Amino acid sequence: MVVSSVRPDAASNRKSLTILGSTGSVGKNTIDLIKRSQSNYQVEALTANSNVIALARQAIELKAKIAVVADPSKYQELKMALSGTKIEPAAGEQALIEAASRPTDWVMGAIVGAAGLAPTLQAVRRGATVALANKECLVSAGEIFTREVERHGATLLPVDSEHSAIFQVFEFDQADRVTKIILTASGGPFRQMDKSSMLSVTPSQAIAHPNWDMGAKISVDSATMMNKGLELIEAYHLFPIAEPQIEVLVHPQSVIHSMVEYVDGSVLAQMGTPDMRTPISFAMEWPNRMQTPSPRLSLADIGTLTFELPDCERFPALRLAREALITGRSAPTVLNAVNEVAVQKFIDGKIGFLDIATTIEEALNKIPPHSISSLEDVIEIDAESRAWAIQQS
Ligand code: NAD
Ligand code: MG
């Protein structure tokens, strides 16, 4: 178990925080919550990949101390956008890691993809409280990441709505009384589509998620159901539970965000409307709860909640993720890296929707699993897998 079950005393002062990936969907939702009670928070660092204008606007509005853009060629542009303010501009991968090193009470890890691994791990290594949205970190480097959390006494709080749900109903002091975790999945935009029709779906169809408004990559992952596969691996690393005890259940209304079943037959669920501000707020003020503007749940209006088993024939990504978890070693690193490249190729119109899972399956068959003992091993296998995936037609 890496998520903390120890409830600290409520912090009384202004909370200092850093947002890694502040310009994305999770980043913006986090900022929305901060702005609603800005006097409670002191923003240290905000980071983005390349959107300098959005980053500078956020930094000025929140009076951040430093704004970091990952793309080094954007440094001058950022400097210009921040001129006349006291906000320090910085650029490049190393600057991102330095931003994560700055002492703060709380860090939001909301970068998308394995690109978030080094800075998020840096926050872990200074023993920070890290709210983790960036699930690819745990998929790509699960054992290394959780080992570092324990070694440095960091606190890891899940932000993914399913994992936040589990965290809220998981009785850590009776972990051996848990029989299974049930991860719910919306099924994505192609839940009812036959496989032959999936051959010709477009990126904009795949990105249009029925229930959640999210970044492009996770939206495509939801359409292939790789998102649930990544979440299966994420859950395995976050909670004291074995792989066969983690089940996936399709629940198109996205009202029940996940469930935990106990030996006595009780099943505890966390529910709410699909609004990321609820799980973000839970990680922001844990162990307390804060007011959010998330729409309230009206079960009477919804009327019916439905459930079905996932179809791994139409959505092979889910099966591939489970297989990678069972294989272990570098298989999840390969799965994640090849998925990131294949999703980008699909978004760029270079491959079809079904090619995403086919490419991953081929990679898992062709690239033999290696043991992983350090972050450097992860980085090397991640790079090799990306290079392999880029070369595929
Ligand atoms: P997004 O694409 O909207 O935003 C990603 C952020 O990461 C942006 O700030 C971007 O500038 C930054 N970024 C991208 N590439 C980078 C790089 N190479 N180096 C540094 N920064 C980089 O993504 P999102 O939807 O906010 O998702 C962020 C993470 O949270 C993902 O891991 C996703 O799976 C997870 N998550 C998102 C949601 C959601 O509702 N959006 C829900 C659950 C989990
Ligand atoms: Mg999720």
Short mmCIF file of C-alpha atoms and ligand atoms in Angstrom, two decimals:
data_model
loop_
_atom_site.label_atom_id
_atom_site.label_comp_id
_atom_site.label_asym_id
_atom_site.label_seq_id
_atom_site.Cartn_x
_atom_site.Cartn_y
_atom_site.Cartn_z
CA MET A 1 0.00 0.00 0.00
CA VAL A 2 1.39 3.40 -0.87
CA VAL A 3 -1.54 5.70 -0.36
CA SER A 4 -1.43 6.89 3.21
CA SER A 5 -3.99 5.71 5.73
CA VAL A 6 -2.67 8.02 8.43
CA ARG A 7 -4.77 11.13 8.79
CA PRO A 8 -2.60 14.13 9.69
CA ASP A 9 -3.79 17.13 11.66
CA ALA A 10 -5.61 19.60 9.47
CA ALA A 11 -3.26 22.29 8.17
CA SER A 12 -4.17 25.66 9.58
CA ASN A 13 -2.07 28.00 7.44
CA ARG A 14 -2.08 28.83 3.77
CA LYS A 15 -1.23 25.73 1.80
CA SER A 16 1.70 26.10 -0.61
CA LEU A 17 1.42 24.12 -3.81
CA THR A 18 2.82 23.36 -7.23
CA ILE A 19 0.90 22.16 -10.26
CA LEU A 20 2.82 20.05 -12.76
CA GLY A 21 0.76 20.31 -15.96
CA SER A 22 -1.34 23.31 -14.98
CA THR A 23 -2.60 24.09 -18.51
CA GLY A 24 -4.30 20.72 -19.04
CA SER A 25 -7.76 19.54 -18.13
CA VAL A 26 -6.87 18.37 -14.59
CA GLY A 27 -4.59 21.40 -14.11
CA LYS A 28 -7.38 23.81 -15.03
CA ASN A 29 -9.86 22.06 -12.76
CA THR A 30 -7.35 22.31 -9.92
CA ILE A 31 -6.93 26.03 -10.59
CA ASP A 32 -10.69 26.49 -10.68
CA LEU A 33 -10.85 25.15 -7.11
CA ILE A 34 -7.91 27.29 -5.95
CA LYS A 35 -9.48 30.46 -7.35
CA ARG A 36 -12.63 29.86 -5.34
CA SER A 37 -10.66 30.23 -2.10
CA GLN A 38 -7.43 31.83 -3.24
CA SER A 39 -6.56 33.22 0.20
CA ASN A 40 -6.08 29.62 1.42
CA TYR A 41 -3.38 28.82 -1.13
CA GLN A 42 0.08 30.04 -2.09
CA VAL A 43 1.10 28.90 -5.57
CA GLU A 44 4.79 28.15 -5.91
CA ALA A 45 5.26 26.72 -9.43
CA LEU A 46 3.08 26.12 -12.47
CA THR A 47 4.33 24.09 -15.44
CA ALA A 48 3.22 23.41 -19.01
CA ASN A 49 4.55 21.72 -22.10
CA SER A 50 4.41 24.55 -24.66
CA ASN A 51 1.33 26.73 -24.16
CA VAL A 52 3.18 29.79 -22.90
CA ILE A 53 0.25 32.19 -23.15
CA ALA A 54 -2.06 30.05 -21.00
CA LEU A 55 0.77 29.33 -18.55
CA ALA A 56 1.67 33.01 -18.13
CA ARG A 57 -1.97 33.98 -17.68
CA GLN A 58 -2.42 31.36 -14.94
CA ALA A 59 0.84 32.34 -13.22
CA ILE A 60 -0.10 36.03 -13.16
CA GLU A 61 -3.63 35.34 -11.96
CA LEU A 62 -2.47 33.03 -9.16
CA LYS A 63 0.66 35.08 -8.29
CA ALA A 64 2.91 32.06 -8.77
CA LYS A 65 6.59 32.39 -7.95
CA ILE A 66 7.84 30.51 -11.00
CA ALA A 67 6.40 29.37 -14.33
CA VAL A 68 8.13 26.61 -16.26
CA VAL A 69 7.65 25.58 -19.87
CA ALA A 70 9.04 22.16 -20.82
CA ASP A 71 9.87 23.19 -24.40
CA PRO A 72 13.20 25.09 -24.13
CA SER A 73 12.57 26.97 -27.39
CA LYS A 74 9.69 28.77 -25.66
CA TYR A 75 11.83 30.44 -23.01
CA GLN A 76 12.01 33.92 -24.60
CA GLU A 77 8.30 33.90 -25.30
CA LEU A 78 7.57 33.02 -21.67
CA LYS A 79 10.00 35.66 -20.42
CA MET A 80 8.22 38.28 -22.55
CA ALA A 81 4.80 37.16 -21.37
CA LEU A 82 5.93 37.52 -17.74
CA SER A 83 7.85 40.78 -18.13
CA GLY A 84 6.83 43.41 -15.60
CA THR A 85 5.86 40.72 -13.07
CA LYS A 86 7.92 39.15 -10.28
CA ILE A 87 7.30 35.67 -11.66
CA GLU A 88 10.46 33.82 -12.61
CA PRO A 89 10.39 32.19 -16.06
CA ALA A 90 12.19 28.90 -16.69
CA ALA A 91 12.31 26.31 -19.45
CA GLY A 92 13.44 22.78 -20.18
CA GLU A 93 13.24 19.35 -18.60
CA GLN A 94 15.71 20.17 -15.85
CA ALA A 95 13.77 23.29 -14.90
CA LEU A 96 10.66 21.14 -14.57
CA ILE A 97 12.50 18.87 -12.14
CA GLU A 98 13.79 21.88 -10.19
CA ALA A 99 10.27 23.26 -9.95
CA ALA A 100 9.15 19.96 -8.43
CA SER A 101 12.06 20.16 -5.94
CA ARG A 102 10.87 23.45 -4.44
CA PRO A 103 9.40 22.91 -1.00
CA THR A 104 5.61 23.01 -0.96
CA ASP A 105 2.90 21.36 1.11
CA TRP A 106 1.24 19.81 -1.92
CA VAL A 107 1.99 18.90 -5.53
CA MET A 108 -0.52 18.10 -8.24
CA GLY A 109 0.97 15.65 -10.76
CA ALA A 110 -1.15 16.39 -13.83
CA ILE A 111 1.31 16.02 -16.70
CA VAL A 112 0.10 13.54 -19.30
CA GLY A 113 2.24 10.54 -20.13
CA ALA A 114 5.61 9.19 -19.01
CA ALA A 115 6.97 12.73 -19.55
CA GLY A 116 5.64 13.38 -16.04
CA LEU A 117 7.70 10.64 -14.44
CA ALA A 118 10.94 12.52 -13.65
CA PRO A 119 9.36 15.70 -12.18
CA THR A 120 6.69 13.80 -10.23
CA LEU A 121 9.29 11.44 -8.84
CA GLN A 122 11.35 14.46 -7.83
CA ALA A 123 8.44 15.71 -5.72
CA VAL A 124 8.16 12.22 -4.19
CA ARG A 125 11.87 12.24 -3.39
CA ARG A 126 11.53 15.33 -1.25
CA GLY A 127 8.80 13.54 0.72
CA ALA A 128 6.00 15.73 -0.59
CA THR A 129 2.29 15.10 -0.52
CA VAL A 130 1.63 14.28 -4.16
CA ALA A 131 -1.84 14.20 -5.67
CA LEU A 132 -1.39 11.92 -8.65
CA ALA A 133 -3.48 12.27 -11.80
CA ASN A 134 -0.61 11.22 -14.07
CA LYS A 135 -1.44 7.49 -14.11
CA GLU A 136 1.21 6.73 -16.76
CA CYS A 137 3.86 7.26 -14.02
CA LEU A 138 2.53 4.29 -12.10
CA VAL A 139 1.99 2.15 -15.18
CA SER A 140 5.44 2.78 -16.60
CA ALA A 141 7.42 2.68 -13.36
CA GLY A 142 5.08 1.23 -10.72
CA GLU A 143 7.60 -0.62 -8.55
CA ILE A 144 10.23 2.14 -8.73
CA PHE A 145 7.68 4.86 -8.05
CA THR A 146 6.05 3.15 -5.06
CA ARG A 147 9.45 2.16 -3.64
CA GLU A 148 10.51 5.82 -3.74
CA VAL A 149 7.24 6.91 -2.08
CA GLU A 150 7.95 4.56 0.81
CA ARG A 151 11.67 5.32 1.00
CA HIS A 152 11.14 9.08 1.20
CA GLY A 153 8.01 9.06 3.37
CA ALA A 154 5.98 10.82 0.68
CA THR A 155 2.19 10.75 0.72
CA LEU A 156 0.51 9.68 -2.49
CA LEU A 157 -3.12 10.64 -2.97
CA PRO A 158 -5.03 9.35 -5.99
CA VAL A 159 -6.81 11.84 -8.25
CA ASP A 160 -8.16 9.50 -10.90
CA SER A 161 -11.88 9.36 -10.09
CA GLU A 162 -11.94 5.55 -9.76
CA HIS A 163 -8.94 5.46 -7.44
CA SER A 164 -10.24 8.38 -5.43
CA ALA A 165 -13.49 6.43 -5.05
CA ILE A 166 -11.64 3.32 -3.86
CA PHE A 167 -9.49 5.42 -1.51
CA GLN A 168 -12.66 6.83 0.05
CA VAL A 169 -14.19 3.41 0.80
CA PHE A 170 -11.12 1.22 1.34
CA GLU A 171 -10.62 0.25 4.97
CA PHE A 172 -6.83 0.15 5.12
CA ASP A 173 -6.75 -1.27 8.64
CA GLN A 174 -8.81 -4.22 7.39
CA ALA A 175 -7.13 -4.68 4.02
CA ASP A 176 -7.17 -8.47 4.45
CA ARG A 177 -10.98 -8.28 4.67
CA VAL A 178 -11.22 -6.83 1.15
CA THR A 179 -12.20 -9.46 -1.43
CA LYS A 180 -12.13 -7.31 -4.54
CA ILE A 181 -11.97 -3.89 -6.08
CA ILE A 182 -14.45 -3.13 -8.86
CA LEU A 183 -13.26 -0.42 -11.24
CA THR A 184 -16.16 1.07 -13.13
CA ALA A 185 -15.77 2.18 -16.75
CA SER A 186 -18.09 4.29 -18.87
CA GLY A 187 -17.29 2.14 -21.91
CA GLY A 188 -16.37 5.25 -23.90
CA PRO A 189 -17.97 6.60 -27.08
CA PHE A 190 -17.79 3.26 -28.96
CA ARG A 191 -19.29 1.07 -26.24
CA GLN A 192 -22.04 -0.19 -28.52
CA MET A 193 -20.17 -0.10 -31.82
CA ASP A 194 -19.29 -3.30 -33.66
CA LYS A 195 -15.65 -3.90 -34.47
CA SER A 196 -15.96 -3.43 -38.24
CA SER A 197 -17.37 0.09 -37.71
CA MET A 198 -14.45 0.90 -35.41
CA LEU A 199 -12.14 0.52 -38.41
CA SER A 200 -13.13 3.93 -39.71
CA VAL A 201 -13.72 6.05 -36.59
CA THR A 202 -12.03 9.46 -36.60
CA PRO A 203 -9.94 11.09 -33.87
CA SER A 204 -12.67 13.67 -33.20
CA GLN A 205 -15.23 10.87 -32.68
CA ALA A 206 -12.83 9.12 -30.31
CA ILE A 207 -12.07 12.28 -28.34
CA ALA A 208 -15.78 13.10 -27.81
CA HIS A 209 -16.25 11.28 -24.50
CA PRO A 210 -19.90 10.78 -23.49
CA ASN A 211 -19.51 11.73 -19.80
CA TRP A 212 -16.14 13.35 -19.04
CA ASP A 213 -14.40 16.39 -20.53
CA MET A 214 -10.70 15.45 -20.59
CA GLY A 215 -7.44 15.87 -22.52
CA ALA A 216 -7.09 14.27 -25.97
CA LYS A 217 -4.83 11.38 -24.96
CA ILE A 218 -6.94 10.08 -22.08
CA SER A 219 -10.08 10.53 -24.20
CA VAL A 220 -8.66 8.24 -26.90
CA ASP A 221 -7.55 5.84 -24.13
CA SER A 222 -11.15 5.80 -22.91
CA ALA A 223 -12.38 5.02 -26.42
CA THR A 224 -10.00 2.02 -26.75
CA MET A 225 -10.59 1.17 -23.06
CA MET A 226 -6.82 1.28 -22.56
CA ASN A 227 -7.66 3.91 -19.96
CA LYS A 228 -9.27 1.19 -17.84
CA GLY A 229 -6.28 -1.05 -18.51
CA LEU A 230 -3.93 1.67 -17.28
CA GLU A 231 -6.20 2.17 -14.27
CA LEU A 232 -6.09 -1.55 -13.49
CA ILE A 233 -2.29 -1.32 -13.25
CA GLU A 234 -2.60 1.96 -11.32
CA ALA A 235 -4.96 0.33 -8.79
CA TYR A 236 -2.58 -2.61 -8.37
CA HIS A 237 0.21 -0.23 -7.34
CA LEU A 238 -1.90 2.04 -5.15
CA PHE A 239 -3.80 -0.49 -3.06
CA PRO A 240 -2.79 -3.66 -1.18
CA ILE A 241 -4.59 -6.01 -3.57
CA ALA A 242 -3.62 -8.80 -5.99
CA GLU A 243 -4.24 -8.62 -9.74
CA PRO A 244 -7.03 -11.26 -9.86
CA GLN A 245 -8.94 -9.26 -7.24
CA ILE A 246 -9.28 -6.22 -9.50
CA GLU A 247 -12.34 -6.38 -11.72
CA VAL A 248 -13.68 -4.03 -14.37
CA LEU A 249 -17.38 -3.33 -14.77
CA VAL A 250 -18.88 -1.17 -17.50
CA HIS A 251 -21.31 1.38 -16.06
CA PRO A 252 -22.30 3.85 -18.80
CA GLN A 253 -23.83 6.50 -16.51
CA SER A 254 -20.52 7.12 -14.62
CA VAL A 255 -22.35 7.66 -11.34
CA ILE A 256 -20.63 4.95 -9.29
CA HIS A 257 -16.95 5.80 -9.60
CA SER A 258 -15.74 2.43 -8.23
CA MET A 259 -16.45 -0.09 -5.46
CA VAL A 260 -14.78 -2.24 -2.83
CA GLU A 261 -16.20 -5.62 -1.81
CA TYR A 262 -15.56 -7.06 1.68
CA VAL A 263 -15.62 -10.63 3.07
CA ASP A 264 -19.03 -10.07 4.67
CA GLY A 265 -20.60 -9.39 1.26
CA SER A 266 -20.78 -5.63 1.74
CA VAL A 267 -19.95 -3.57 -1.31
CA LEU A 268 -19.02 0.06 -0.63
CA ALA A 269 -19.28 2.51 -3.51
CA GLN A 270 -18.51 6.18 -3.96
CA MET A 271 -20.89 8.10 -6.20
CA GLY A 272 -21.16 11.55 -7.70
CA THR A 273 -21.65 13.42 -10.93
CA PRO A 274 -18.75 13.09 -13.38
CA ASP A 275 -16.83 16.21 -12.42
CA MET A 276 -13.09 15.94 -11.72
CA ARG A 277 -13.29 18.77 -9.19
CA THR A 278 -14.72 16.28 -6.67
CA PRO A 279 -11.75 13.84 -6.68
CA ILE A 280 -9.25 16.72 -7.07
CA SER A 281 -10.76 18.46 -4.04
CA PHE A 282 -10.59 15.25 -2.03
CA ALA A 283 -6.84 15.01 -2.71
CA MET A 284 -6.38 18.76 -2.14
CA GLU A 285 -7.81 18.97 1.35
CA TRP A 286 -7.57 15.35 2.51
CA PRO A 287 -8.31 14.31 5.23
CA ASN A 288 -10.91 17.08 5.20
CA ARG A 289 -13.58 17.73 2.63
CA MET A 290 -14.03 21.05 0.91
CA GLN A 291 -16.96 22.74 -0.83
CA THR A 292 -16.92 22.26 -4.60
CA PRO A 293 -19.17 23.58 -7.38
CA SER A 294 -19.57 20.06 -8.82
CA PRO A 295 -23.20 19.49 -9.87
CA ARG A 296 -25.10 17.53 -7.23
CA LEU A 297 -26.14 13.97 -7.93
CA SER A 298 -29.85 13.36 -8.41
CA LEU A 299 -30.48 9.63 -8.60
CA ALA A 300 -34.19 10.29 -9.09
CA ASP A 301 -33.44 12.25 -12.27
CA ILE A 302 -31.06 9.57 -13.53
CA GLY A 303 -33.58 6.84 -12.69
CA THR A 304 -31.62 3.82 -13.88
CA LEU A 305 -28.05 2.70 -13.36
CA THR A 306 -26.89 -0.07 -15.68
CA PHE A 307 -23.93 -2.43 -15.69
CA GLU A 308 -22.35 -4.85 -18.14
CA LEU A 309 -19.16 -6.89 -18.42
CA PRO A 310 -16.40 -5.41 -20.61
CA ASP A 311 -15.98 -6.96 -24.05
CA CYS A 312 -12.28 -7.76 -24.44
CA GLU A 313 -12.79 -8.95 -28.01
CA ARG A 314 -13.95 -5.52 -29.20
CA PHE A 315 -11.68 -3.73 -26.70
CA PRO A 316 -8.45 -5.80 -26.67
CA ALA A 317 -6.50 -3.00 -24.93
CA LEU A 318 -8.03 -4.01 -21.62
CA ARG A 319 -6.83 -7.60 -22.03
CA LEU A 320 -3.36 -6.40 -23.10
CA ALA A 321 -3.00 -4.24 -20.00
CA ARG A 322 -3.96 -7.13 -17.72
CA GLU A 323 -1.53 -9.43 -19.52
CA ALA A 324 1.25 -6.83 -19.17
CA LEU A 325 0.52 -6.55 -15.44
CA ILE A 326 0.69 -10.35 -15.06
CA THR A 327 3.91 -10.58 -17.13
CA GLY A 328 5.40 -7.80 -15.02
CA ARG A 329 9.01 -6.61 -15.35
CA SER A 330 9.21 -4.16 -18.28
CA ALA A 331 5.95 -5.23 -19.97
CA PRO A 332 3.84 -2.37 -18.50
CA THR A 333 6.58 0.14 -19.48
CA VAL A 334 6.44 -1.14 -23.06
CA LEU A 335 2.62 -1.15 -23.05
CA ASN A 336 2.50 2.46 -21.88
CA ALA A 337 5.18 3.80 -24.22
CA VAL A 338 3.80 2.08 -27.33
CA ASN A 339 0.28 3.19 -26.41
CA GLU A 340 1.43 6.82 -26.12
CA VAL A 341 3.05 6.71 -29.57
CA ALA A 342 0.17 4.82 -31.19
CA VAL A 343 -2.46 7.18 -29.74
CA GLN A 344 -0.51 10.18 -31.07
CA LYS A 345 -0.25 8.51 -34.50
CA PHE A 346 -4.01 7.93 -34.48
CA ILE A 347 -4.66 11.57 -33.48
CA ASP A 348 -2.34 12.66 -36.33
CA GLY A 349 -4.30 10.54 -38.80
CA LYS A 350 -1.38 8.19 -39.48
CA ILE A 351 -2.97 4.94 -38.27
CA GLY A 352 -6.51 3.67 -37.73
CA PHE A 353 -8.27 3.32 -34.39
CA LEU A 354 -7.93 -0.48 -34.23
CA ASP A 355 -4.23 -0.23 -35.08
CA ILE A 356 -3.58 1.21 -31.61
CA ALA A 357 -4.20 -2.10 -29.83
CA THR A 358 -2.69 -4.16 -32.67
CA THR A 359 0.58 -2.21 -32.41
CA ILE A 360 0.69 -2.68 -28.63
CA GLU A 361 0.05 -6.42 -28.94
CA GLU A 362 2.83 -6.74 -31.48
CA ALA A 363 5.21 -4.79 -29.25
CA LEU A 364 4.46 -6.99 -26.25
CA ASN A 365 5.10 -10.08 -28.38
CA LYS A 366 8.30 -8.78 -29.95
CA ILE A 367 10.02 -6.87 -27.13
CA PRO A 368 11.11 -9.39 -24.47
CA PRO A 369 10.40 -8.37 -20.87
CA HIS A 370 13.47 -7.23 -18.93
CA SER A 371 13.82 -6.80 -15.21
CA ILE A 372 13.63 -3.23 -13.98
CA SER A 373 15.67 -2.06 -11.02
CA SER A 374 16.06 1.68 -11.49
CA LEU A 375 14.50 4.74 -13.05
CA GLU A 376 17.26 4.60 -15.68
CA ASP A 377 16.04 1.11 -16.72
CA VAL A 378 12.51 2.51 -17.14
CA ILE A 379 13.75 5.48 -19.18
CA GLU A 380 15.80 3.20 -21.45
CA ILE A 381 12.97 0.73 -22.11
CA ASP A 382 10.50 3.57 -22.57
CA ALA A 383 12.78 5.17 -25.21
CA GLU A 384 13.43 1.86 -27.01
CA SER A 385 9.72 1.05 -27.10
CA ARG A 386 8.87 4.49 -28.47
CA ALA A 387 11.54 4.16 -31.16
CA TRP A 388 10.11 0.75 -32.13
CA ALA A 389 6.55 2.12 -32.26
CA ILE A 390 7.53 5.18 -34.30
CA GLN A 391 9.07 2.91 -36.96
CA GLN A 392 5.91 0.83 -37.40
CA SER A 393 3.75 1.82 -40.33
P1 NAD B 1 -4.08 17.34 -20.88
O1 NAD B 1 -3.53 16.89 -22.18
O2 NAD B 1 -5.31 18.15 -20.86
O3 NAD B 1 -2.95 18.16 -20.08
C1 NAD B 1 -1.66 17.66 -19.93
C2 NAD B 1 -0.74 18.65 -19.22
O4 NAD B 1 0.59 18.11 -19.28
C3 NAD B 1 -0.68 20.03 -19.88
O5 NAD B 1 -0.47 21.02 -18.89
C4 NAD B 1 0.55 19.93 -20.78
O6 NAD B 1 1.12 21.18 -21.05
C5 NAD B 1 1.46 19.05 -19.94
N1 NAD B 1 2.39 18.28 -20.76
C6 NAD B 1 2.10 17.52 -21.84
N2 NAD B 1 3.21 16.96 -22.34
C7 NAD B 1 4.24 17.36 -21.56
C8 NAD B 1 5.64 17.14 -21.58
N3 NAD B 1 6.23 16.39 -22.52
N4 NAD B 1 6.41 17.70 -20.62
C9 NAD B 1 5.83 18.48 -19.67
N5 NAD B 1 4.51 18.75 -19.61
C10 NAD B 1 3.72 18.19 -20.54
O7 NAD B 1 -4.27 16.02 -19.99
P2 NAD B 1 -5.30 15.79 -18.80
O8 NAD B 1 -6.58 15.28 -19.34
O9 NAD B 1 -5.32 16.96 -17.85
O10 NAD B 1 -4.62 14.55 -18.07
C11 NAD B 1 -3.46 14.69 -17.28
C12 NAD B 1 -3.18 13.37 -16.57
O11 NAD B 1 -4.26 13.12 -15.67
C13 NAD B 1 -3.12 12.16 -17.52
O12 NAD B 1 -2.19 11.25 -17.04
C14 NAD B 1 -4.52 11.57 -17.43
O13 NAD B 1 -4.53 10.18 -17.68
C15 NAD B 1 -4.88 11.86 -15.97
N6 NAD B 1 -6.32 11.98 -15.71
C16 NAD B 1 -7.03 12.94 -16.33
C17 NAD B 1 -8.39 13.06 -16.09
C18 NAD B 1 -9.21 14.15 -16.74
O14 NAD B 1 -10.37 14.31 -16.39
N7 NAD B 1 -8.69 14.91 -17.66
C19 NAD B 1 -9.02 12.15 -15.24
C20 NAD B 1 -8.26 11.19 -14.62
C21 NAD B 1 -6.89 11.10 -14.85
MG MG B 2 -10.34 7.47 -14.38
#
